[in-house]
Amino acid sequence: MTDHQPALARITHVEKTAERTGTTADTGAGEELTVLAPAAAAALNLLADAVRRGGADQDDIVQALKTARVDEAFAGIFDAASERVMEAADDPYDFGTRLDTDNLSGAASDIRRALHWL
């Protein structure tokens, strides 16, 4: 990168680590989510801060997000949640369960489409 090209982002602040809250020996996978969800949110906040402080234009920002596949990573969370709800269901034909999984899958699709149209 030459000195004349605007930077996509400049990191000026480092987010503090996610704190463990509400964890017990019985939580198992729930403990993992309790720790990782705030860490993921902190990473997204760092990305948003870097975009705000950077000198890149809209095309550069969108292309960087697409190249990094941020949309797929974020949508993957909702896909995984949908799969997990369906796997944990006692009755896979229960309307409430199907609605939950459809909503989660729909959220994943919306995230993918949002970046596709930019």
CSV table of N, CA, C and O in Angstrom, one decimal:
chain,number,residue,atom,x,y,z
A,1,MET,N,0.9,-1.2,0.0
A,1,MET,CA,0.0,0.0,0.0
A,1,MET,C,0.9,1.2,0.0
A,1,MET,O,1.8,1.3,0.8
A,2,THR,N,0.6,2.2,-0.9
A,2,THR,CA,1.4,3.4,-0.9
A,2,THR,C,0.9,4.4,0.1
A,2,THR,O,-0.2,4.2,0.6
A,3,ASP,N,1.7,5.4,0.3
A,3,ASP,CA,1.3,6.4,1.2
A,3,ASP,C,0.1,7.2,0.8
A,3,ASP,O,-0.6,7.8,1.6
A,4,HIS,N,-0.3,7.2,-0.5
A,4,HIS,CA,-1.4,8.0,-1.0
A,4,HIS,C,-2.7,7.3,-1.0
A,4,HIS,O,-3.8,7.9,-1.1
A,5,GLN,N,-2.7,6.0,-0.8
A,5,GLN,CA,-4.0,5.2,-0.7
A,5,GLN,C,-4.6,5.4,0.7
A,5,GLN,O,-3.9,5.2,1.7
A,6,PRO,N,-6.0,5.6,0.7
A,6,PRO,CA,-6.6,5.7,2.0
A,6,PRO,C,-6.7,4.3,2.6
A,6,PRO,O,-6.8,3.3,2.0
A,7,ALA,N,-6.5,4.2,3.9
A,7,ALA,CA,-6.6,3.0,4.7
A,7,ALA,C,-8.0,2.6,4.8
A,7,ALA,O,-8.9,3.4,5.0
A,8,LEU,N,-8.2,1.3,4.7
A,8,LEU,CA,-9.6,0.8,5.0
A,8,LEU,C,-10.0,1.0,6.4
A,8,LEU,O,-11.1,1.3,6.8
A,9,ALA,N,-9.0,0.8,7.3
A,9,ALA,CA,-9.3,0.9,8.7
A,9,ALA,C,-8.0,1.2,9.5
A,9,ALA,O,-6.9,0.8,9.1
A,10,ARG,N,-8.1,1.9,10.6
A,10,ARG,CA,-7.1,2.1,11.6
A,10,ARG,C,-7.5,1.7,12.9
A,10,ARG,O,-8.6,2.1,13.4
A,11,ILE,N,-6.8,0.8,13.6
A,11,ILE,CA,-7.2,0.3,14.9
A,11,ILE,C,-6.6,1.3,15.9
A,11,ILE,O,-5.4,1.5,15.9
A,12,THR,N,-7.5,1.9,16.7
A,12,THR,CA,-7.1,2.9,17.6
A,12,THR,C,-7.4,2.6,19.1
A,12,THR,O,-7.1,3.3,20.0
A,13,HIS,N,-8.2,1.5,19.2
A,13,HIS,CA,-8.6,1.1,20.5
A,13,HIS,C,-8.8,-0.5,20.5
A,13,HIS,O,-9.2,-1.0,19.5
A,14,VAL,N,-8.4,-1.1,21.6
A,14,VAL,CA,-8.6,-2.5,21.7
A,14,VAL,C,-9.7,-2.8,22.7
A,14,VAL,O,-9.6,-2.3,23.9
A,15,GLU,N,-10.7,-3.6,22.3
A,15,GLU,CA,-11.8,-3.9,23.2
A,15,GLU,C,-11.3,-4.9,24.3
A,15,GLU,O,-10.4,-5.7,24.0
A,16,LYS,N,-11.8,-4.7,25.5
A,16,LYS,CA,-11.4,-5.6,26.6
A,16,LYS,C,-12.0,-7.0,26.4
A,16,LYS,O,-13.0,-7.1,25.7
A,17,THR,N,-11.4,-7.9,27.0
A,17,THR,CA,-11.8,-9.3,26.8
A,17,THR,C,-13.2,-9.5,27.4
A,17,THR,O,-13.6,-8.8,28.3
A,18,ALA,N,-13.9,-10.5,26.8
A,18,ALA,CA,-15.3,-10.8,27.3
A,18,ALA,C,-15.2,-11.4,28.7
A,18,ALA,O,-14.3,-12.2,28.9
A,19,GLU,N,-16.0,-11.0,29.6
A,19,GLU,CA,-16.0,-11.6,30.9
A,19,GLU,C,-16.9,-12.8,30.9
A,19,GLU,O,-17.9,-12.9,30.3
A,20,ARG,N,-16.5,-13.7,31.8
A,20,ARG,CA,-17.4,-14.9,32.0
A,20,ARG,C,-18.4,-14.6,33.0
A,20,ARG,O,-18.1,-14.2,34.1
A,21,THR,N,-19.7,-14.8,32.6
A,21,THR,CA,-20.8,-14.5,33.6
A,21,THR,C,-21.7,-15.7,33.6
A,21,THR,O,-22.0,-16.3,32.6
A,22,GLY,N,-22.3,-15.9,34.7
A,22,GLY,CA,-23.3,-17.0,34.8
A,22,GLY,C,-22.9,-18.4,34.5
A,22,GLY,O,-23.7,-19.1,34.0
A,23,THR,N,-21.6,-18.7,34.7
A,23,THR,CA,-21.2,-20.0,34.3
A,23,THR,C,-21.1,-20.9,35.6
A,23,THR,O,-20.7,-20.5,36.6
A,24,THR,N,-21.5,-22.1,35.4
A,24,THR,CA,-21.3,-23.1,36.5
A,24,THR,C,-20.8,-24.4,35.8
A,24,THR,O,-20.7,-24.5,34.6
A,25,ALA,N,-20.6,-25.4,36.6
A,25,ALA,CA,-20.1,-26.7,36.1
A,25,ALA,C,-21.2,-27.3,35.3
A,25,ALA,O,-20.8,-28.2,34.4
A,26,ASP,N,-22.4,-27.0,35.5
A,26,ASP,CA,-23.5,-27.7,34.8
A,26,ASP,C,-23.8,-27.0,33.4
A,26,ASP,O,-24.6,-27.6,32.6
A,27,THR,N,-23.2,-25.9,33.1
A,27,THR,CA,-23.6,-25.2,31.9
A,27,THR,C,-23.1,-25.8,30.6
A,27,THR,O,-23.8,-25.7,29.6
A,28,GLY,N,-22.0,-26.4,30.5
A,28,GLY,CA,-21.5,-27.1,29.3
A,28,GLY,C,-21.4,-26.2,28.1
A,28,GLY,O,-20.7,-25.2,28.1
A,29,ALA,N,-22.2,-26.5,27.1
A,29,ALA,CA,-22.2,-25.7,25.9
A,29,ALA,C,-22.8,-24.3,26.1
A,29,ALA,O,-22.4,-23.3,25.5
A,30,GLY,N,-23.7,-24.2,27.1
A,30,GLY,CA,-24.2,-22.9,27.4
A,30,GLY,C,-23.1,-21.9,27.9
A,30,GLY,O,-23.1,-20.7,27.7
A,31,GLU,N,-22.1,-22.5,28.6
A,31,GLU,CA,-21.0,-21.7,29.1
A,31,GLU,C,-20.2,-21.2,27.9
A,31,GLU,O,-19.8,-20.0,27.9
A,32,GLU,N,-20.0,-22.0,26.9
A,32,GLU,CA,-19.3,-21.6,25.7
A,32,GLU,C,-20.0,-20.4,25.0
A,32,GLU,O,-19.3,-19.5,24.6
A,33,LEU,N,-21.3,-20.5,24.9
A,33,LEU,CA,-22.0,-19.4,24.3
A,33,LEU,C,-22.0,-18.1,25.2
A,33,LEU,O,-21.9,-17.0,24.6
A,34,THR,N,-22.0,-18.3,26.5
A,34,THR,CA,-21.9,-17.2,27.4
A,34,THR,C,-20.6,-16.4,27.2
A,34,THR,O,-20.5,-15.2,27.3
A,35,VAL,N,-19.6,-17.1,26.9
A,35,VAL,CA,-18.2,-16.5,26.7
A,35,VAL,C,-18.1,-16.0,25.2
A,35,VAL,O,-17.6,-14.9,25.0
A,36,LEU,N,-18.5,-16.9,24.3
A,36,LEU,CA,-18.2,-16.5,22.9
A,36,LEU,C,-19.1,-15.5,22.3
A,36,LEU,O,-18.7,-14.7,21.5
A,37,ALA,N,-20.3,-15.4,22.7
A,37,ALA,CA,-21.2,-14.4,22.2
A,37,ALA,C,-20.8,-13.0,22.5
A,37,ALA,O,-20.7,-12.1,21.5
A,38,PRO,N,-20.4,-12.6,23.7
A,38,PRO,CA,-19.8,-11.3,23.9
A,38,PRO,C,-18.5,-11.1,23.2
A,38,PRO,O,-18.3,-9.9,22.7
A,39,ALA,N,-17.7,-12.1,23.0
A,39,ALA,CA,-16.5,-11.9,22.3
A,39,ALA,C,-16.7,-11.6,20.8
A,39,ALA,O,-16.1,-10.8,20.2
A,40,ALA,N,-17.7,-12.3,20.2
A,40,ALA,CA,-18.1,-12.1,18.8
A,40,ALA,C,-18.7,-10.7,18.7
A,40,ALA,O,-18.4,-10.0,17.7
A,41,ALA,N,-19.5,-10.2,19.6
A,41,ALA,CA,-20.0,-8.9,19.6
A,41,ALA,C,-18.9,-7.8,19.7
A,41,ALA,O,-18.9,-6.8,19.0
A,42,ALA,N,-17.9,-8.1,20.5
A,42,ALA,CA,-16.8,-7.2,20.6
A,42,ALA,C,-16.0,-7.1,19.3
A,42,ALA,O,-15.6,-6.1,18.9
A,43,ALA,N,-15.8,-8.3,18.7
A,43,ALA,CA,-15.1,-8.3,17.4
A,43,ALA,C,-15.9,-7.5,16.3
A,43,ALA,O,-15.3,-6.7,15.6
A,44,LEU,N,-17.2,-7.6,16.3
A,44,LEU,CA,-18.0,-6.8,15.4
A,44,LEU,C,-17.9,-5.3,15.7
A,44,LEU,O,-17.9,-4.5,14.8
A,45,ASN,N,-17.9,-5.0,17.0
A,45,ASN,CA,-17.8,-3.6,17.4
A,45,ASN,C,-16.4,-3.1,17.0
A,45,ASN,O,-16.3,-1.9,16.6
A,46,LEU,N,-15.4,-3.9,17.1
A,46,LEU,CA,-14.0,-3.4,16.6
A,46,LEU,C,-14.1,-3.2,15.1
A,46,LEU,O,-13.5,-2.2,14.6
A,47,LEU,N,-14.7,-4.0,14.4
A,47,LEU,CA,-14.8,-3.9,12.9
A,47,LEU,C,-15.6,-2.6,12.6
A,47,LEU,O,-15.2,-1.8,11.7
A,48,ALA,N,-16.7,-2.3,13.3
A,48,ALA,CA,-17.4,-1.1,13.1
A,48,ALA,C,-16.6,0.1,13.4
A,48,ALA,O,-16.6,1.1,12.6
A,49,ASP,N,-15.9,0.1,14.5
A,49,ASP,CA,-15.0,1.2,14.8
A,49,ASP,C,-13.9,1.4,13.8
A,49,ASP,O,-13.6,2.6,13.4
A,50,ALA,N,-13.3,0.3,13.3
A,50,ALA,CA,-12.3,0.5,12.3
A,50,ALA,C,-12.9,1.1,11.0
A,50,ALA,O,-12.2,1.9,10.4
A,51,VAL,N,-14.1,0.7,10.6
A,51,VAL,CA,-14.7,1.3,9.4
A,51,VAL,C,-15.0,2.8,9.7
A,51,VAL,O,-14.7,3.6,8.8
A,52,ARG,N,-15.5,3.2,10.8
A,52,ARG,CA,-15.7,4.6,11.1
A,52,ARG,C,-14.5,5.4,11.1
A,52,ARG,O,-14.5,6.6,10.6
A,53,ARG,N,-13.4,4.9,11.5
A,53,ARG,CA,-12.1,5.7,11.6
A,53,ARG,C,-11.3,5.6,10.3
A,53,ARG,O,-10.4,6.4,10.1
A,54,GLY,N,-11.6,4.6,9.5
A,54,GLY,CA,-10.8,4.5,8.2
A,54,GLY,C,-11.2,5.5,7.2
A,54,GLY,O,-12.2,6.2,7.3
A,55,GLY,N,-10.4,5.6,6.2
A,55,GLY,CA,-10.6,6.6,5.1
A,55,GLY,C,-11.1,6.0,3.8
A,55,GLY,O,-11.1,6.6,2.8
A,56,ALA,N,-11.6,4.8,3.9
A,56,ALA,CA,-12.0,4.1,2.7
A,56,ALA,C,-13.4,4.5,2.3
A,56,ALA,O,-14.2,4.9,3.1
A,57,ASP,N,-13.7,4.3,1.0
A,57,ASP,CA,-15.1,4.6,0.5
A,57,ASP,C,-16.0,3.4,0.6
A,57,ASP,O,-15.5,2.3,1.0
A,58,GLN,N,-17.2,3.6,0.2
A,58,GLN,CA,-18.2,2.5,0.4
A,58,GLN,C,-17.8,1.2,-0.4
A,58,GLN,O,-17.9,0.1,0.1
A,59,ASP,N,-17.3,1.4,-1.6
A,59,ASP,CA,-16.9,0.2,-2.4
A,59,ASP,C,-15.8,-0.6,-1.7
A,59,ASP,O,-15.8,-1.8,-1.7
A,60,ASP,N,-14.8,0.1,-1.2
A,60,ASP,CA,-13.7,-0.6,-0.5
A,60,ASP,C,-14.2,-1.3,0.7
A,60,ASP,O,-13.8,-2.4,1.0
A,61,ILE,N,-15.1,-0.7,1.5
A,61,ILE,CA,-15.6,-1.3,2.7
A,61,ILE,C,-16.4,-2.6,2.3
A,61,ILE,O,-16.2,-3.6,2.9
A,62,VAL,N,-17.3,-2.4,1.4
A,62,VAL,CA,-18.2,-3.6,1.0
A,62,VAL,C,-17.3,-4.7,0.5
A,62,VAL,O,-17.5,-5.9,0.8
A,63,GLN,N,-16.3,-4.4,-0.4
A,63,GLN,CA,-15.5,-5.4,-1.0
A,63,GLN,C,-14.7,-6.1,0.1
A,63,GLN,O,-14.5,-7.3,0.1
A,64,ALA,N,-14.2,-5.4,1.1
A,64,ALA,CA,-13.4,-6.0,2.2
A,64,ALA,C,-14.3,-6.9,3.0
A,64,ALA,O,-13.8,-8.0,3.4
A,65,LEU,N,-15.5,-6.5,3.3
A,65,LEU,CA,-16.4,-7.4,4.0
A,65,LEU,C,-16.8,-8.6,3.2
A,65,LEU,O,-16.9,-9.7,3.8
A,66,LYS,N,-17.0,-8.5,1.9
A,66,LYS,CA,-17.3,-9.6,1.1
A,66,LYS,C,-16.1,-10.6,1.0
A,66,LYS,O,-16.3,-11.8,1.1
A,67,THR,N,-14.9,-10.0,0.8
A,67,THR,CA,-13.7,-10.8,0.7
A,67,THR,C,-13.5,-11.6,2.0
A,67,THR,O,-13.1,-12.8,2.0
A,68,ALA,N,-13.7,-11.0,3.1
A,68,ALA,CA,-13.6,-11.6,4.4
A,68,ALA,C,-14.7,-12.6,4.7
A,68,ALA,O,-14.7,-13.3,5.7
A,69,ARG,N,-15.8,-12.5,3.9
A,69,ARG,CA,-17.0,-13.4,4.1
A,69,ARG,C,-17.6,-13.1,5.5
A,69,ARG,O,-18.1,-14.1,6.1
A,70,VAL,N,-17.7,-11.9,5.9
A,70,VAL,CA,-18.3,-11.5,7.1
A,70,VAL,C,-19.8,-11.9,7.1
A,70,VAL,O,-20.3,-12.4,8.1
A,71,ASP,N,-20.5,-11.7,6.0
A,71,ASP,CA,-21.9,-12.1,5.9
A,71,ASP,C,-22.1,-13.6,6.2
A,71,ASP,O,-23.0,-14.0,6.9
A,72,GLU,N,-21.2,-14.4,5.6
A,72,GLU,CA,-21.3,-15.9,5.8
A,72,GLU,C,-21.1,-16.3,7.2
A,72,GLU,O,-21.7,-17.2,7.8
A,73,ALA,N,-20.1,-15.6,7.9
A,73,ALA,CA,-19.8,-15.9,9.3
A,73,ALA,C,-20.9,-15.6,10.2
A,73,ALA,O,-21.3,-16.4,11.0
A,74,PHE,N,-21.5,-14.4,9.9
A,74,PHE,CA,-22.6,-14.0,10.8
A,74,PHE,C,-23.9,-14.8,10.5
A,74,PHE,O,-24.6,-15.2,11.4
A,75,ALA,N,-24.2,-15.1,9.2
A,75,ALA,CA,-25.3,-15.9,8.9
A,75,ALA,C,-25.2,-17.3,9.4
A,75,ALA,O,-26.1,-18.0,9.8
A,76,GLY,N,-23.9,-17.8,9.5
A,76,GLY,CA,-23.7,-19.1,10.0
A,76,GLY,C,-24.1,-19.3,11.4
A,76,GLY,O,-24.5,-20.4,11.8
A,77,ILE,N,-24.1,-18.3,12.2
A,77,ILE,CA,-24.6,-18.3,13.6
A,77,ILE,C,-26.1,-18.7,13.6
A,77,ILE,O,-26.5,-19.5,14.3
A,78,PHE,N,-26.8,-18.0,12.7
A,78,PHE,CA,-28.3,-18.3,12.7
A,78,PHE,C,-28.6,-19.6,12.1
A,78,PHE,O,-29.5,-20.3,12.5
A,79,ASP,N,-27.8,-20.1,11.1
A,79,ASP,CA,-28.0,-21.4,10.5
A,79,ASP,C,-27.7,-22.5,11.6
A,79,ASP,O,-28.5,-23.4,11.7
A,80,ALA,N,-26.6,-22.3,12.4
A,80,ALA,CA,-26.3,-23.2,13.4
A,80,ALA,C,-27.4,-23.3,14.5
A,80,ALA,O,-27.8,-24.3,15.0
A,81,ALA,N,-27.9,-22.1,14.8
A,81,ALA,CA,-29.0,-22.0,15.8
A,81,ALA,C,-30.3,-22.7,15.3
A,81,ALA,O,-30.9,-23.5,16.1
A,82,SER,N,-30.6,-22.6,14.1
A,82,SER,CA,-31.7,-23.2,13.5
A,82,SER,C,-31.6,-24.7,13.5
A,82,SER,O,-32.5,-25.5,13.9
A,83,GLU,N,-30.4,-25.2,13.2
A,83,GLU,CA,-30.1,-26.6,13.2
A,83,GLU,C,-30.2,-27.2,14.6
A,83,GLU,O,-30.8,-28.2,14.9
A,84,ARG,N,-29.7,-26.4,15.6
A,84,ARG,CA,-29.7,-26.9,17.0
A,84,ARG,C,-31.1,-26.9,17.5
A,84,ARG,O,-31.4,-27.9,18.2
A,85,VAL,N,-31.9,-26.0,17.2
A,85,VAL,CA,-33.3,-26.0,17.7
A,85,VAL,C,-34.0,-27.2,17.1
A,85,VAL,O,-34.8,-27.9,17.8
A,86,MET,N,-33.8,-27.5,15.9
A,86,MET,CA,-34.5,-28.6,15.2
A,86,MET,C,-34.0,-30.0,15.8
A,86,MET,O,-34.8,-30.9,16.1
A,87,GLU,N,-32.7,-30.1,16.1
A,87,GLU,CA,-32.1,-31.3,16.7
A,87,GLU,C,-32.6,-31.5,18.1
A,87,GLU,O,-32.8,-32.6,18.5
A,88,ALA,N,-32.9,-30.4,18.8
A,88,ALA,CA,-33.3,-30.6,20.2
A,88,ALA,C,-34.8,-30.7,20.3
A,88,ALA,O,-35.3,-31.0,21.4
A,89,ALA,N,-35.5,-30.6,19.2
A,89,ALA,CA,-37.0,-30.7,19.3
A,89,ALA,C,-37.5,-32.1,19.6
A,89,ALA,O,-37.0,-33.1,19.0
A,90,ASP,N,-38.5,-32.2,20.4
A,90,ASP,CA,-39.1,-33.5,20.7
A,90,ASP,C,-39.9,-33.9,19.5
A,90,ASP,O,-40.0,-35.1,19.2
A,91,ASP,N,-40.6,-32.9,18.9
A,91,ASP,CA,-41.5,-33.2,17.8
A,91,ASP,C,-41.1,-32.3,16.7
A,91,ASP,O,-41.4,-31.1,16.7
A,92,PRO,N,-40.4,-32.8,15.6
A,92,PRO,CA,-40.0,-31.9,14.5
A,92,PRO,C,-41.1,-31.3,13.7
A,92,PRO,O,-40.9,-30.4,12.9
A,93,TYR,N,-42.4,-31.8,13.9
A,93,TYR,CA,-43.5,-31.3,13.2
A,93,TYR,C,-44.3,-30.3,14.1
A,93,TYR,O,-45.3,-29.7,13.6
A,94,ASP,N,-43.8,-30.0,15.3
A,94,ASP,CA,-44.5,-29.0,16.1
A,94,ASP,C,-44.4,-27.6,15.5
A,94,ASP,O,-43.3,-27.2,15.0
A,95,PHE,N,-45.6,-26.9,15.4
A,95,PHE,CA,-45.6,-25.6,14.7
A,95,PHE,C,-44.7,-24.6,15.3
A,95,PHE,O,-44.0,-23.9,14.6
A,96,GLY,N,-44.6,-24.5,16.6
A,96,GLY,CA,-43.8,-23.5,17.3
A,96,GLY,C,-42.3,-23.8,17.0
A,96,GLY,O,-41.5,-22.8,16.7
A,97,THR,N,-41.9,-25.0,17.0
A,97,THR,CA,-40.5,-25.4,16.7
A,97,THR,C,-40.2,-25.0,15.3
A,97,THR,O,-39.1,-24.4,15.0
A,98,ARG,N,-41.1,-25.4,14.4
A,98,ARG,CA,-40.9,-25.1,12.9
A,98,ARG,C,-40.8,-23.6,12.7
A,98,ARG,O,-40.0,-23.1,11.9
A,99,LEU,N,-41.6,-22.8,13.4
A,99,LEU,CA,-41.6,-21.4,13.3
A,99,LEU,C,-40.3,-20.8,13.7
A,99,LEU,O,-39.7,-19.9,13.1
A,100,ASP,N,-39.8,-21.3,14.9
A,100,ASP,CA,-38.5,-20.8,15.4
A,100,ASP,C,-37.4,-21.1,14.4
A,100,ASP,O,-36.5,-20.3,14.1
A,101,THR,N,-37.3,-22.3,13.9
A,101,THR,CA,-36.3,-22.7,12.9
A,101,THR,C,-36.4,-21.9,11.6
A,101,THR,O,-35.4,-21.5,11.1
A,102,ASP,N,-37.6,-21.7,11.2
A,102,ASP,CA,-37.8,-20.9,9.9
A,102,ASP,C,-37.4,-19.5,10.1
A,102,ASP,O,-36.8,-18.9,9.2
A,103,ASN,N,-37.7,-18.9,11.3
A,103,ASN,CA,-37.3,-17.5,11.6
A,103,ASN,C,-35.7,-17.4,11.6
A,103,ASN,O,-35.2,-16.4,11.1
A,104,LEU,N,-35.1,-18.4,12.2
A,104,LEU,CA,-33.6,-18.3,12.3
A,104,LEU,C,-33.0,-18.5,10.9
A,104,LEU,O,-32.1,-17.8,10.6
A,105,SER,N,-33.5,-19.4,10.1
A,105,SER,CA,-33.1,-19.6,8.8
A,105,SER,C,-33.3,-18.4,7.9
A,105,SER,O,-32.5,-18.0,7.1
A,106,GLY,N,-34.5,-17.7,8.1
A,106,GLY,CA,-34.8,-16.5,7.4
A,106,GLY,C,-33.8,-15.4,7.8
A,106,GLY,O,-33.4,-14.6,6.9
A,107,ALA,N,-33.4,-15.3,9.0
A,107,ALA,CA,-32.5,-14.3,9.4
A,107,ALA,C,-31.1,-14.5,8.7
A,107,ALA,O,-30.5,-13.5,8.3
A,108,ALA,N,-30.7,-15.8,8.6
A,108,ALA,CA,-29.5,-16.1,7.9
A,108,ALA,C,-29.5,-15.6,6.5
A,108,ALA,O,-28.6,-15.0,5.9
A,109,SER,N,-30.6,-15.9,5.8
A,109,SER,CA,-30.8,-15.5,4.4
A,109,SER,C,-30.8,-14.0,4.3
A,109,SER,O,-30.2,-13.5,3.3
A,110,ASP,N,-31.5,-13.3,5.2
A,110,ASP,CA,-31.5,-11.9,5.1
A,110,ASP,C,-30.1,-11.3,5.2
A,110,ASP,O,-29.8,-10.3,4.5
A,111,ILE,N,-29.3,-11.8,6.1
A,111,ILE,CA,-27.9,-11.3,6.3
A,111,ILE,C,-27.2,-11.5,5.0
A,111,ILE,O,-26.4,-10.6,4.5
A,112,ARG,N,-27.3,-12.7,4.4
A,112,ARG,CA,-26.6,-12.9,3.1
A,112,ARG,C,-27.0,-12.0,2.0
A,112,ARG,O,-26.2,-11.5,1.3
A,113,ARG,N,-28.3,-11.8,1.9
A,113,ARG,CA,-28.9,-10.9,0.9
A,113,ARG,C,-28.5,-9.4,1.1
A,113,ARG,O,-28.2,-8.7,0.1
A,114,ALA,N,-28.4,-9.0,2.3
A,114,ALA,CA,-28.0,-7.6,2.6
A,114,ALA,C,-26.7,-7.3,2.0
A,114,ALA,O,-26.5,-6.2,1.4
A,115,LEU,N,-25.7,-8.1,2.1
A,115,LEU,CA,-24.4,-7.8,1.5
A,115,LEU,C,-24.4,-8.1,0.0
A,115,LEU,O,-23.6,-7.4,-0.7
A,116,HIS,N,-25.2,-9.0,-0.4
A,116,HIS,CA,-25.2,-9.3,-1.8
A,116,HIS,C,-25.7,-8.1,-2.6
A,116,HIS,O,-25.1,-7.8,-3.7
A,117,TRP,N,-26.6,-7.3,-2.1
A,117,TRP,CA,-27.2,-6.2,-2.9
A,117,TRP,C,-26.4,-4.9,-2.8
A,117,TRP,O,-26.7,-4.0,-3.5
A,118,LEU,N,-25.4,-4.9,-2.0
A,118,LEU,CA,-24.5,-3.7,-1.9
A,118,LEU,C,-23.5,-3.7,-3.0
A,118,LEU,O,-23.0,-4.6,-3.4
